[in-house]
Amino acid sequence: MSGIISDNTGRSSGLVKPVPPGGISGAQNFRTTGNTQVTTGANTLITNWEAIDESSSTTIGTSVSHSGGTFTIGATGKWLIQCMFSFNMTTTNRYFGVSIQFSPDSFSSTEDATNVSGSAYRDSGTYYQMGSVSSEIFDVTDTTNHQVRFQGSCEQTNGANVLGSSASSQSWCSFIRLGDT
């Protein structure tokens, strides 16, 4: 990037000075396309993701790809990864949790970077509802092997649903590149 050098009167000298790069250079949002049943006492990988495709939605710079619930980030750098899951269940629940998992080696090993849980409230109908939000900053230095995925877990006899829809963002995740590694 560059900019025109000018004096304090607003006149241009005709010289061009370098302007340091900055700002967000990558961003992409995803959502779940339908409900995912989360089994009691087990971590369930959330796999039904799509890039948000409304006309008002956009991406910035390098894209993030996903396959089978595993996200691969297309550029090195410091990335802010956020997610919000909406849940429902038919009985009260001790907790429902969401975790962001990071792997430096294509999930030969896994690090639970975040593990957030909450409790449910009952809506006016049959279901107990809740939401859980989590975020973490990752230093991505390898665009092939550094990967991210999201899991849900619960303690309830009947399990719970991570809510999703291809028409609205009920459960979502976002990837924002904040700067260089």
mmCIF file with all atom_site columns, C-alpha atoms in Angstrom:
data_model
loop_
_atom_site.group_PDB
_atom_site.id
_atom_site.type_symbol
_atom_site.label_atom_id
_atom_site.label_alt_id
_atom_site.label_comp_id
_atom_site.label_asym_id
_atom_site.label_entity_id
_atom_site.label_seq_id
_atom_site.pdbx_PDB_ins_code
_atom_site.Cartn_x
_atom_site.Cartn_y
_atom_site.Cartn_z
_atom_site.occupancy
_atom_site.B_iso_or_equiv
_atom_site.pdbx_formal_charge
_atom_site.auth_seq_id
_atom_site.auth_comp_id
_atom_site.auth_asym_id
_atom_site.auth_atom_id
_atom_site.pdbx_PDB_model_num
ATOM 1   C CA . MET A 1 1   ? 0.000   0.000   0.000  1.00 0.00 ? 1   MET A CA 1
ATOM 2   C CA . SER A 1 2   ? 1.105   3.532   -0.523 1.00 0.00 ? 2   SER A CA 1
ATOM 3   C CA . GLY A 1 3   ? -0.143  7.059   -0.102 1.00 0.00 ? 3   GLY A CA 1
ATOM 4   C CA . ILE A 1 4   ? 0.636   10.498  -1.549 1.00 0.00 ? 4   ILE A CA 1
ATOM 5   C CA . ILE A 1 5   ? 2.899   12.681  0.591  1.00 0.00 ? 5   ILE A CA 1
ATOM 6   C CA . SER A 1 6   ? 1.390   16.119  1.149  1.00 0.00 ? 6   SER A CA 1
ATOM 7   C CA . ASP A 1 7   ? 2.365   19.157  3.198  1.00 0.00 ? 7   ASP A CA 1
ATOM 8   C CA . ASN A 1 8   ? 0.148   20.717  5.857  1.00 0.00 ? 8   ASN A CA 1
ATOM 9   C CA . THR A 1 9   ? -1.493  22.973  3.241  1.00 0.00 ? 9   THR A CA 1
ATOM 10  C CA . GLY A 1 10  ? -2.915  19.995  1.384  1.00 0.00 ? 10  GLY A CA 1
ATOM 11  C CA . ARG A 1 11  ? -0.574  20.327  -1.608 1.00 0.00 ? 11  ARG A CA 1
ATOM 12  C CA . SER A 1 12  ? 0.855   17.094  -2.949 1.00 0.00 ? 12  SER A CA 1
ATOM 13  C CA . SER A 1 13  ? 4.586   16.722  -3.403 1.00 0.00 ? 13  SER A CA 1
ATOM 14  C CA . GLY A 1 14  ? 4.078   14.022  -6.017 1.00 0.00 ? 14  GLY A CA 1
ATOM 15  C CA . LEU A 1 15  ? 6.117   11.599  -3.925 1.00 0.00 ? 15  LEU A CA 1
ATOM 16  C CA . VAL A 1 16  ? 4.576   8.349   -2.717 1.00 0.00 ? 16  VAL A CA 1
ATOM 17  C CA . LYS A 1 17  ? 5.310   7.028   0.743  1.00 0.00 ? 17  LYS A CA 1
ATOM 18  C CA . PRO A 1 18  ? 4.681   3.467   1.920  1.00 0.00 ? 18  PRO A CA 1
ATOM 19  C CA . VAL A 1 19  ? 1.687   2.981   4.190  1.00 0.00 ? 19  VAL A CA 1
ATOM 20  C CA . PRO A 1 20  ? 1.995   0.051   6.596  1.00 0.00 ? 20  PRO A CA 1
ATOM 21  C CA . PRO A 1 21  ? -0.530  -2.744  6.045  1.00 0.00 ? 21  PRO A CA 1
ATOM 22  C CA . GLY A 1 22  ? -3.187  -3.194  8.662  1.00 0.00 ? 22  GLY A CA 1
ATOM 23  C CA . GLY A 1 23  ? -6.749  -4.042  9.341  1.00 0.00 ? 23  GLY A CA 1
ATOM 24  C CA . ILE A 1 24  ? -8.634  -7.273  8.953  1.00 0.00 ? 24  ILE A CA 1
ATOM 25  C CA . SER A 1 25  ? -7.418  -9.218  5.932  1.00 0.00 ? 25  SER A CA 1
ATOM 26  C CA . GLY A 1 26  ? -9.580  -12.331 6.227  1.00 0.00 ? 26  GLY A CA 1
ATOM 27  C CA . ALA A 1 27  ? -13.084 -13.050 7.552  1.00 0.00 ? 27  ALA A CA 1
ATOM 28  C CA . GLN A 1 28  ? -15.715 -15.699 6.895  1.00 0.00 ? 28  GLN A CA 1
ATOM 29  C CA . ASN A 1 29  ? -18.922 -16.850 8.620  1.00 0.00 ? 29  ASN A CA 1
ATOM 30  C CA . PHE A 1 30  ? -20.566 -20.273 8.679  1.00 0.00 ? 30  PHE A CA 1
ATOM 31  C CA . ARG A 1 31  ? -23.806 -21.669 10.121 1.00 0.00 ? 31  ARG A CA 1
ATOM 32  C CA . THR A 1 32  ? -25.298 -25.087 10.762 1.00 0.00 ? 32  THR A CA 1
ATOM 33  C CA . THR A 1 33  ? -27.826 -26.125 8.112  1.00 0.00 ? 33  THR A CA 1
ATOM 34  C CA . GLY A 1 34  ? -30.088 -28.220 10.352 1.00 0.00 ? 34  GLY A CA 1
ATOM 35  C CA . ASN A 1 35  ? -30.398 -29.641 13.848 1.00 0.00 ? 35  ASN A CA 1
ATOM 36  C CA . THR A 1 36  ? -27.705 -31.981 15.202 1.00 0.00 ? 36  THR A CA 1
ATOM 37  C CA . GLN A 1 37  ? -28.593 -34.496 17.932 1.00 0.00 ? 37  GLN A CA 1
ATOM 38  C CA . VAL A 1 38  ? -26.010 -34.444 20.732 1.00 0.00 ? 38  VAL A CA 1
ATOM 39  C CA . THR A 1 39  ? -25.769 -37.683 22.668 1.00 0.00 ? 39  THR A CA 1
ATOM 40  C CA . THR A 1 40  ? -25.681 -37.807 26.460 1.00 0.00 ? 40  THR A CA 1
ATOM 41  C CA . GLY A 1 41  ? -22.214 -38.096 27.987 1.00 0.00 ? 41  GLY A CA 1
ATOM 42  C CA . ALA A 1 42  ? -20.379 -37.903 24.652 1.00 0.00 ? 42  ALA A CA 1
ATOM 43  C CA . ASN A 1 43  ? -18.808 -35.145 22.612 1.00 0.00 ? 43  ASN A CA 1
ATOM 44  C CA . THR A 1 44  ? -20.582 -34.803 19.287 1.00 0.00 ? 44  THR A CA 1
ATOM 45  C CA . LEU A 1 45  ? -18.722 -33.295 16.343 1.00 0.00 ? 45  LEU A CA 1
ATOM 46  C CA . ILE A 1 46  ? -20.862 -30.695 14.559 1.00 0.00 ? 46  ILE A CA 1
ATOM 47  C CA . THR A 1 47  ? -20.551 -31.458 10.834 1.00 0.00 ? 47  THR A CA 1
ATOM 48  C CA . ASN A 1 48  ? -23.417 -29.753 8.972  1.00 0.00 ? 48  ASN A CA 1
ATOM 49  C CA . TRP A 1 49  ? -21.867 -26.367 8.187  1.00 0.00 ? 49  TRP A CA 1
ATOM 50  C CA . GLU A 1 50  ? -22.319 -24.023 5.237  1.00 0.00 ? 50  GLU A CA 1
ATOM 51  C CA . ALA A 1 51  ? -20.866 -20.643 4.397  1.00 0.00 ? 51  ALA A CA 1
ATOM 52  C CA . ILE A 1 52  ? -23.539 -18.029 5.101  1.00 0.00 ? 52  ILE A CA 1
ATOM 53  C CA . ASP A 1 53  ? -24.960 -17.135 1.722  1.00 0.00 ? 53  ASP A CA 1
ATOM 54  C CA . GLU A 1 54  ? -27.435 -14.280 2.189  1.00 0.00 ? 54  GLU A CA 1
ATOM 55  C CA . SER A 1 55  ? -27.000 -11.375 -0.219 1.00 0.00 ? 55  SER A CA 1
ATOM 56  C CA . SER A 1 56  ? -26.077 -9.146  2.744  1.00 0.00 ? 56  SER A CA 1
ATOM 57  C CA . SER A 1 57  ? -23.288 -11.486 3.888  1.00 0.00 ? 57  SER A CA 1
ATOM 58  C CA . THR A 1 58  ? -19.735 -11.233 2.599  1.00 0.00 ? 58  THR A CA 1
ATOM 59  C CA . THR A 1 59  ? -16.229 -12.549 3.142  1.00 0.00 ? 59  THR A CA 1
ATOM 60  C CA . ILE A 1 60  ? -12.907 -10.735 3.281  1.00 0.00 ? 60  ILE A CA 1
ATOM 61  C CA . GLY A 1 61  ? -9.692  -12.078 1.780  1.00 0.00 ? 61  GLY A CA 1
ATOM 62  C CA . THR A 1 62  ? -8.536  -15.669 2.109  1.00 0.00 ? 62  THR A CA 1
ATOM 63  C CA . SER A 1 63  ? -11.284 -18.182 2.606  1.00 0.00 ? 63  SER A CA 1
ATOM 64  C CA . VAL A 1 64  ? -11.702 -20.884 5.212  1.00 0.00 ? 64  VAL A CA 1
ATOM 65  C CA . SER A 1 65  ? -12.706 -24.339 3.971  1.00 0.00 ? 65  SER A CA 1
ATOM 66  C CA . HIS A 1 66  ? -14.518 -27.121 5.792  1.00 0.00 ? 66  HIS A CA 1
ATOM 67  C CA . SER A 1 67  ? -15.088 -30.826 5.308  1.00 0.00 ? 67  SER A CA 1
ATOM 68  C CA . GLY A 1 68  ? -16.875 -33.196 7.677  1.00 0.00 ? 68  GLY A CA 1
ATOM 69  C CA . GLY A 1 69  ? -16.883 -30.580 10.438 1.00 0.00 ? 69  GLY A CA 1
ATOM 70  C CA . THR A 1 70  ? -13.158 -29.819 10.202 1.00 0.00 ? 70  THR A CA 1
ATOM 71  C CA . PHE A 1 71  ? -12.153 -26.283 9.187  1.00 0.00 ? 71  PHE A CA 1
ATOM 72  C CA . THR A 1 72  ? -8.868  -25.473 7.447  1.00 0.00 ? 72  THR A CA 1
ATOM 73  C CA . ILE A 1 73  ? -7.739  -21.854 7.425  1.00 0.00 ? 73  ILE A CA 1
ATOM 74  C CA . GLY A 1 74  ? -6.297  -20.654 4.110  1.00 0.00 ? 74  GLY A CA 1
ATOM 75  C CA . ALA A 1 75  ? -3.764  -18.099 5.410  1.00 0.00 ? 75  ALA A CA 1
ATOM 76  C CA . THR A 1 76  ? -1.251  -17.958 8.227  1.00 0.00 ? 76  THR A CA 1
ATOM 77  C CA . GLY A 1 77  ? -1.713  -15.371 10.952 1.00 0.00 ? 77  GLY A CA 1
ATOM 78  C CA . LYS A 1 78  ? -3.498  -14.696 14.208 1.00 0.00 ? 78  LYS A CA 1
ATOM 79  C CA . TRP A 1 79  ? -7.156  -15.693 13.829 1.00 0.00 ? 79  TRP A CA 1
ATOM 80  C CA . LEU A 1 80  ? -10.071 -14.936 16.129 1.00 0.00 ? 80  LEU A CA 1
ATOM 81  C CA . ILE A 1 81  ? -12.471 -17.884 16.056 1.00 0.00 ? 81  ILE A CA 1
ATOM 82  C CA . GLN A 1 82  ? -15.916 -17.452 17.559 1.00 0.00 ? 82  GLN A CA 1
ATOM 83  C CA . CYS A 1 83  ? -18.972 -19.660 17.791 1.00 0.00 ? 83  CYS A CA 1
ATOM 84  C CA . MET A 1 84  ? -22.489 -19.484 19.167 1.00 0.00 ? 84  MET A CA 1
ATOM 85  C CA . PHE A 1 85  ? -24.659 -22.567 19.516 1.00 0.00 ? 85  PHE A CA 1
ATOM 86  C CA . SER A 1 86  ? -28.401 -22.530 20.194 1.00 0.00 ? 86  SER A CA 1
ATOM 87  C CA . PHE A 1 87  ? -29.755 -25.689 21.832 1.00 0.00 ? 87  PHE A CA 1
ATOM 88  C CA . ASN A 1 88  ? -33.067 -27.180 22.775 1.00 0.00 ? 88  ASN A CA 1
ATOM 89  C CA . MET A 1 89  ? -34.071 -30.246 24.770 1.00 0.00 ? 89  MET A CA 1
ATOM 90  C CA . THR A 1 90  ? -37.287 -31.725 26.093 1.00 0.00 ? 90  THR A CA 1
ATOM 91  C CA . THR A 1 91  ? -36.264 -32.048 29.746 1.00 0.00 ? 91  THR A CA 1
ATOM 92  C CA . THR A 1 92  ? -34.176 -29.945 32.082 1.00 0.00 ? 92  THR A CA 1
ATOM 93  C CA . ASN A 1 93  ? -30.459 -30.387 31.728 1.00 0.00 ? 93  ASN A CA 1
ATOM 94  C CA . ARG A 1 94  ? -27.547 -29.992 34.116 1.00 0.00 ? 94  ARG A CA 1
ATOM 95  C CA . TYR A 1 95  ? -25.472 -28.471 31.363 1.00 0.00 ? 95  TYR A CA 1
ATOM 96  C CA . PHE A 1 96  ? -24.924 -28.238 27.664 1.00 0.00 ? 96  PHE A CA 1
ATOM 97  C CA . GLY A 1 97  ? -21.461 -27.346 26.472 1.00 0.00 ? 97  GLY A CA 1
ATOM 98  C CA . VAL A 1 98  ? -19.630 -26.299 23.350 1.00 0.00 ? 98  VAL A CA 1
ATOM 99  C CA . SER A 1 99  ? -15.918 -26.579 22.717 1.00 0.00 ? 99  SER A CA 1
ATOM 100 C CA . ILE A 1 100 ? -13.604 -25.158 20.100 1.00 0.00 ? 100 ILE A CA 1
ATOM 101 C CA . GLN A 1 101 ? -10.937 -27.726 19.316 1.00 0.00 ? 101 GLN A CA 1
ATOM 102 C CA . PHE A 1 102 ? -7.628  -26.865 17.691 1.00 0.00 ? 102 PHE A CA 1
ATOM 103 C CA . SER A 1 103 ? -5.108  -29.259 16.196 1.00 0.00 ? 103 SER A CA 1
ATOM 104 C CA . PRO A 1 104 ? -1.570  -28.547 15.026 1.00 0.00 ? 104 PRO A CA 1
ATOM 105 C CA . ASP A 1 105 ? -1.414  -31.862 13.127 1.00 0.00 ? 105 ASP A CA 1
ATOM 106 C CA . SER A 1 106 ? -4.700  -32.553 11.277 1.00 0.00 ? 106 SER A CA 1
ATOM 107 C CA . PHE A 1 107 ? -6.277  -33.981 14.457 1.00 0.00 ? 107 PHE A CA 1
ATOM 108 C CA . SER A 1 108 ? -3.675  -36.634 15.201 1.00 0.00 ? 108 SER A CA 1
ATOM 109 C CA . SER A 1 109 ? -3.746  -34.731 18.495 1.00 0.00 ? 109 SER A CA 1
ATOM 110 C CA . THR A 1 110 ? -6.389  -32.345 19.813 1.00 0.00 ? 110 THR A CA 1
ATOM 111 C CA . GLU A 1 111 ? -6.461  -29.374 22.152 1.00 0.00 ? 111 GLU A CA 1
ATOM 112 C CA . ASP A 1 112 ? -9.769  -28.260 23.690 1.00 0.00 ? 112 ASP A CA 1
ATOM 113 C CA . ALA A 1 113 ? -9.038  -24.551 23.467 1.00 0.00 ? 113 ALA A CA 1
ATOM 114 C CA . THR A 1 114 ? -12.368 -23.564 24.983 1.00 0.00 ? 114 THR A CA 1
ATOM 115 C CA . ASN A 1 115 ? -15.085 -25.474 26.779 1.00 0.00 ? 115 ASN A CA 1
ATOM 116 C CA . VAL A 1 116 ? -18.108 -23.363 27.681 1.00 0.00 ? 116 VAL A CA 1
ATOM 117 C CA . SER A 1 117 ? -21.299 -24.659 29.267 1.00 0.00 ? 117 SER A CA 1
ATOM 118 C CA . GLY A 1 118 ? -24.576 -23.258 30.501 1.00 0.00 ? 118 GLY A CA 1
ATOM 119 C CA . SER A 1 119 ? -27.993 -24.289 31.726 1.00 0.00 ? 119 SER A CA 1
ATOM 120 C CA . ALA A 1 120 ? -31.354 -24.214 29.979 1.00 0.00 ? 120 ALA A CA 1
ATOM 121 C CA . TYR A 1 121 ? -34.561 -22.268 30.496 1.00 0.00 ? 121 TYR A CA 1
ATOM 122 C CA . ARG A 1 122 ? -38.034 -23.367 29.453 1.00 0.00 ? 122 ARG A CA 1
ATOM 123 C CA . ASP A 1 123 ? -39.814 -21.510 26.692 1.00 0.00 ? 123 ASP A CA 1
ATOM 124 C CA . SER A 1 124 ? -43.594 -21.250 26.578 1.00 0.00 ? 124 SER A CA 1
ATOM 125 C CA . GLY A 1 125 ? -43.833 -24.609 24.790 1.00 0.00 ? 125 GLY A CA 1
ATOM 126 C CA . THR A 1 126 ? -42.291 -28.043 25.103 1.00 0.00 ? 126 THR A CA 1
ATOM 127 C CA . TYR A 1 127 ? -38.593 -27.205 24.929 1.00 0.00 ? 127 TYR A CA 1
ATOM 128 C CA . TYR A 1 128 ? -35.905 -25.933 27.213 1.00 0.00 ? 128 TYR A CA 1
ATOM 129 C CA . GLN A 1 129 ? -33.700 -23.443 25.341 1.00 0.00 ? 129 GLN A CA 1
ATOM 130 C CA . MET A 1 130 ? -30.180 -22.144 25.773 1.00 0.00 ? 130 MET A CA 1
ATOM 131 C CA . GLY A 1 131 ? -27.281 -20.608 23.945 1.00 0.00 ? 131 GLY A CA 1
ATOM 132 C CA . SER A 1 132 ? -23.554 -20.897 24.448 1.00 0.00 ? 132 SER A CA 1
ATOM 133 C CA . VAL A 1 133 ? -20.870 -18.541 23.074 1.00 0.00 ? 133 VAL A CA 1
ATOM 134 C CA . SER A 1 134 ? -17.145 -19.176 22.876 1.00 0.00 ? 134 SER A CA 1
ATOM 135 C CA . SER A 1 135 ? -14.095 -17.549 21.276 1.00 0.00 ? 135 SER A CA 1
ATOM 136 C CA . GLU A 1 136 ? -10.345 -18.014 21.090 1.00 0.00 ? 136 GLU A CA 1
ATOM 137 C CA . ILE A 1 137 ? -7.389  -16.527 19.198 1.00 0.00 ? 137 ILE A CA 1
ATOM 138 C CA . PHE A 1 138 ? -5.193  -19.052 17.367 1.00 0.00 ? 138 PHE A CA 1
ATOM 139 C CA . ASP A 1 139 ? -1.787  -18.554 15.787 1.00 0.00 ? 139 ASP A CA 1
ATOM 140 C CA . VAL A 1 140 ? -2.037  -20.402 12.471 1.00 0.00 ? 140 VAL A CA 1
ATOM 141 C CA . THR A 1 141 ? 1.445   -21.082 11.083 1.00 0.00 ? 141 THR A CA 1
ATOM 142 C CA . ASP A 1 142 ? 0.592   -24.110 8.900  1.00 0.00 ? 142 ASP A CA 1
ATOM 143 C CA . THR A 1 143 ? -2.367  -23.823 6.503  1.00 0.00 ? 143 THR A CA 1
ATOM 144 C CA . THR A 1 144 ? -2.449  -27.580 5.880  1.00 0.00 ? 144 THR A CA 1
ATOM 145 C CA . ASN A 1 145 ? -2.217  -29.124 9.352  1.00 0.00 ? 145 ASN A CA 1
ATOM 146 C CA . HIS A 1 146 ? -3.578  -26.444 11.724 1.00 0.00 ? 146 HIS A CA 1
ATOM 147 C CA . GLN A 1 147 ? -7.301  -27.170 11.869 1.00 0.00 ? 147 GLN A CA 1
ATOM 148 C CA . VAL A 1 148 ? -10.354 -26.303 13.957 1.00 0.00 ? 148 VAL A CA 1
ATOM 149 C CA . ARG A 1 149 ? -13.609 -28.075 14.792 1.00 0.00 ? 149 ARG A CA 1
ATOM 150 C CA . PHE A 1 150 ? -16.560 -27.588 17.142 1.00 0.00 ? 150 PHE A CA 1
ATOM 151 C CA . GLN A 1 151 ? -18.200 -30.094 19.481 1.00 0.00 ? 151 GLN A CA 1
ATOM 152 C CA . GLY A 1 152 ? -21.312 -30.144 21.636 1.00 0.00 ? 152 GLY A CA 1
ATOM 153 C CA . SER A 1 153 ? -21.823 -32.171 24.824 1.00 0.00 ? 153 SER A CA 1
ATOM 154 C CA . CYS A 1 154 ? -24.580 -32.574 27.411 1.00 0.00 ? 154 CYS A CA 1
ATOM 155 C CA . GLU A 1 155 ? -25.652 -34.326 30.593 1.00 0.00 ? 155 GLU A CA 1
ATOM 156 C CA . GLN A 1 156 ? -29.228 -35.310 29.938 1.00 0.00 ? 156 GLN A CA 1
ATOM 157 C CA . THR A 1 157 ? -30.962 -38.623 29.464 1.00 0.00 ? 157 THR A CA 1
ATOM 158 C CA . ASN A 1 158 ? -32.569 -37.663 26.158 1.00 0.00 ? 158 ASN A CA 1
ATOM 159 C CA . GLY A 1 159 ? -29.688 -35.681 24.694 1.00 0.00 ? 159 GLY A CA 1
ATOM 160 C CA . ALA A 1 160 ? -30.206 -32.286 23.086 1.00 0.00 ? 160 ALA A CA 1
ATOM 161 C CA . ASN A 1 161 ? -30.260 -30.586 19.691 1.00 0.00 ? 161 ASN A CA 1
ATOM 162 C CA . VAL A 1 162 ? -27.844 -28.030 18.319 1.00 0.00 ? 162 VAL A CA 1
ATOM 163 C CA . LEU A 1 163 ? -30.249 -25.890 16.302 1.00 0.00 ? 163 LEU A CA 1
ATOM 164 C CA . GLY A 1 164 ? -29.569 -25.043 12.691 1.00 0.00 ? 164 GLY A CA 1
ATOM 165 C CA . SER A 1 165 ? -31.183 -23.794 9.510  1.00 0.00 ? 165 SER A CA 1
ATOM 166 C CA . SER A 1 166 ? -30.002 -22.934 6.014  1.00 0.00 ? 166 SER A CA 1
ATOM 167 C CA . ALA A 1 167 ? -32.396 -19.947 6.099  1.00 0.00 ? 167 ALA A CA 1
ATOM 168 C CA . SER A 1 168 ? -31.135 -18.270 9.308  1.00 0.00 ? 168 SER A CA 1
ATOM 169 C CA . SER A 1 169 ? -28.064 -18.375 11.545 1.00 0.00 ? 169 SER A CA 1
ATOM 170 C CA . GLN A 1 170 ? -29.239 -20.213 14.668 1.00 0.00 ? 170 GLN A CA 1
ATOM 171 C CA . SER A 1 171 ? -25.829 -21.728 15.423 1.00 0.00 ? 171 SER A CA 1
ATOM 172 C CA . TRP A 1 172 ? -22.778 -20.200 13.783 1.00 0.00 ? 172 TRP A CA 1
ATOM 173 C CA . CYS A 1 173 ? -19.016 -19.735 13.764 1.00 0.00 ? 173 CYS A CA 1
ATOM 174 C CA . SER A 1 174 ? -16.772 -17.001 12.405 1.00 0.00 ? 174 SER A CA 1
ATOM 175 C CA . PHE A 1 175 ? -13.105 -16.779 11.482 1.00 0.00 ? 175 PHE A CA 1
ATOM 176 C CA . ILE A 1 176 ? -11.409 -13.344 11.490 1.00 0.00 ? 176 ILE A CA 1
ATOM 177 C CA . ARG A 1 177 ? -7.746  -12.823 10.617 1.00 0.00 ? 177 ARG A CA 1
ATOM 178 C CA . LEU A 1 178 ? -6.425  -10.176 13.010 1.00 0.00 ? 178 LEU A CA 1
ATOM 179 C CA . GLY A 1 179 ? -2.817  -9.953  11.844 1.00 0.00 ? 179 GLY A CA 1
ATOM 180 C CA . ASP A 1 180 ? 0.404   -11.706 10.990 1.00 0.00 ? 180 ASP A CA 1
ATOM 181 C CA . THR A 1 181 ? 1.853   -14.590 12.921 1.00 0.00 ? 181 THR A CA 1
#
